[in-house]
Short mmCIF file of C-alpha atoms in Angstrom, two decimals:
data_model
loop_
_atom_site.label_atom_id
_atom_site.label_comp_id
_atom_site.label_asym_id
_atom_site.label_seq_id
_atom_site.Cartn_x
_atom_site.Cartn_y
_atom_site.Cartn_z
CA MET A 1 10.61 1.08 8.90
CA LEU A 2 12.47 2.50 6.49
CA TYR A 3 12.64 1.27 2.23
CA LEU A 4 14.36 2.92 -0.81
CA PHE A 5 14.01 1.66 -3.90
CA SER A 6 16.27 3.34 -6.87
CA GLY A 7 18.32 2.78 -10.18
CA THR A 8 18.25 3.51 -13.20
CA ASP A 9 15.71 0.45 -14.06
CA ARG A 10 12.58 2.40 -12.98
CA ASP A 11 10.52 -0.52 -13.80
CA LYS A 12 12.80 -3.04 -11.63
CA ALA A 13 12.48 -0.92 -8.73
CA ARG A 14 9.41 -0.22 -8.97
CA THR A 15 8.59 -4.07 -9.23
CA ALA A 16 10.31 -4.84 -6.39
CA LEU A 17 8.48 -1.55 -4.39
CA GLU A 18 4.56 -3.22 -5.28
CA ARG A 19 6.03 -6.65 -4.14
CA VAL A 20 7.18 -5.25 -0.52
CA LEU A 21 3.77 -3.44 -0.46
CA GLY A 22 1.78 -6.12 -1.89
CA LYS A 23 2.98 -8.00 1.47
CA THR A 24 1.98 -4.65 4.02
CA THR A 25 -1.13 -4.50 5.64
CA GLY A 26 -3.61 -1.77 6.99
CA ASP A 27 -3.88 1.58 5.00
CA VAL A 28 -1.70 2.57 2.17
CA VAL A 29 -0.82 6.60 2.24
CA ARG A 30 1.06 7.63 -1.78
CA VAL A 31 2.78 10.72 -2.57
CA THR A 32 4.02 11.69 -5.44
CA ASP A 33 6.32 14.78 -6.55
CA ALA A 34 2.26 15.83 -7.85
CA HIS A 35 0.88 16.34 -4.32
CA THR A 36 1.55 19.49 -2.52
CA VAL A 37 3.80 20.80 0.33
CA ALA A 38 0.69 20.33 2.71
CA ASP A 39 0.36 16.82 1.36
CA VAL A 40 3.84 15.59 2.00
CA SER A 41 3.70 17.25 5.73
CA ALA A 42 0.34 15.75 6.39
CA ALA A 43 1.38 12.02 5.41
CA LEU A 44 4.77 12.22 7.21
CA ALA A 45 2.77 13.51 10.82
CA GLY A 46 1.85 10.19 11.13
CA SER A 47 -1.58 8.35 11.58
CA GLY A 48 -2.98 9.93 14.67
CA LEU A 49 -3.48 8.65 18.42
CA PHE A 50 -6.44 6.60 17.07
CA GLY A 51 -5.20 5.48 13.90
CA GLY A 52 -3.18 1.87 13.26
CA ALA A 53 -0.10 1.82 11.59
CA ARG A 54 -0.08 2.47 8.00
CA THR A 55 2.51 2.23 4.85
CA VAL A 56 3.45 5.45 3.21
CA VAL A 57 4.61 5.42 -0.74
CA LEU A 58 6.69 8.41 -0.96
CA ASP A 59 7.01 8.65 -5.24
CA SER A 60 9.74 10.89 -6.59
CA LEU A 61 10.41 13.55 -3.71
CA LEU A 62 14.05 13.61 -4.14
CA SER A 63 14.10 14.21 -7.67
CA SER A 64 10.74 17.09 -7.59
CA ARG A 65 11.30 20.08 -8.89
CA GLU A 66 9.68 21.61 -5.85
CA GLY A 67 12.69 21.59 -3.77
CA GLU A 68 10.58 21.98 -0.61
CA LEU A 69 9.04 18.37 -1.00
CA ARG A 70 12.64 17.31 -0.84
CA ASP A 71 13.56 19.19 2.20
CA ILE A 72 10.47 17.72 4.03
CA LEU A 73 11.58 13.95 3.21
CA MET A 74 15.50 15.16 4.30
CA ARG A 75 14.57 16.60 7.26
CA GLU A 76 12.22 14.15 8.12
CA LEU A 77 13.97 10.78 7.33
CA PRO A 78 15.52 10.00 11.13
CA HIS A 79 11.80 10.21 12.45
CA MET A 80 10.61 7.38 9.90
CA LYS A 81 13.00 5.45 10.67
CA GLU A 82 11.81 5.33 14.37
CA SER A 83 8.28 5.54 13.88
CA THR A 84 5.90 2.28 13.51
CA ASP A 85 4.76 3.35 9.88
CA THR A 86 6.56 1.95 7.04
CA PHE A 87 8.06 3.90 4.69
CA LEU A 88 8.85 3.30 0.72
CA ILE A 89 10.69 5.86 -1.01
CA PHE A 90 10.49 5.14 -4.83
CA GLU A 91 13.15 7.06 -6.78
CA GLY A 92 14.49 6.29 -10.32
#
């Protein structure tokens, strides 16, 4: 499952994200534009063979100064759509 939270009112978009996040169960992984390429890749790789479904919050990766983070996210969009994990993308 893939959700995108965006808009000119960052507070309203973040509130909507937090509302959805509050309804999820299982592990939550948060990745921001301050993380490394390796961190983003690991978060998008999945929870592994014995891990359960996760909720992954991707915060401001598309607007990151680090272009590689944006490239990884764009490349992995089809995988995220089909994954058993839930992905919440926040962009202001």
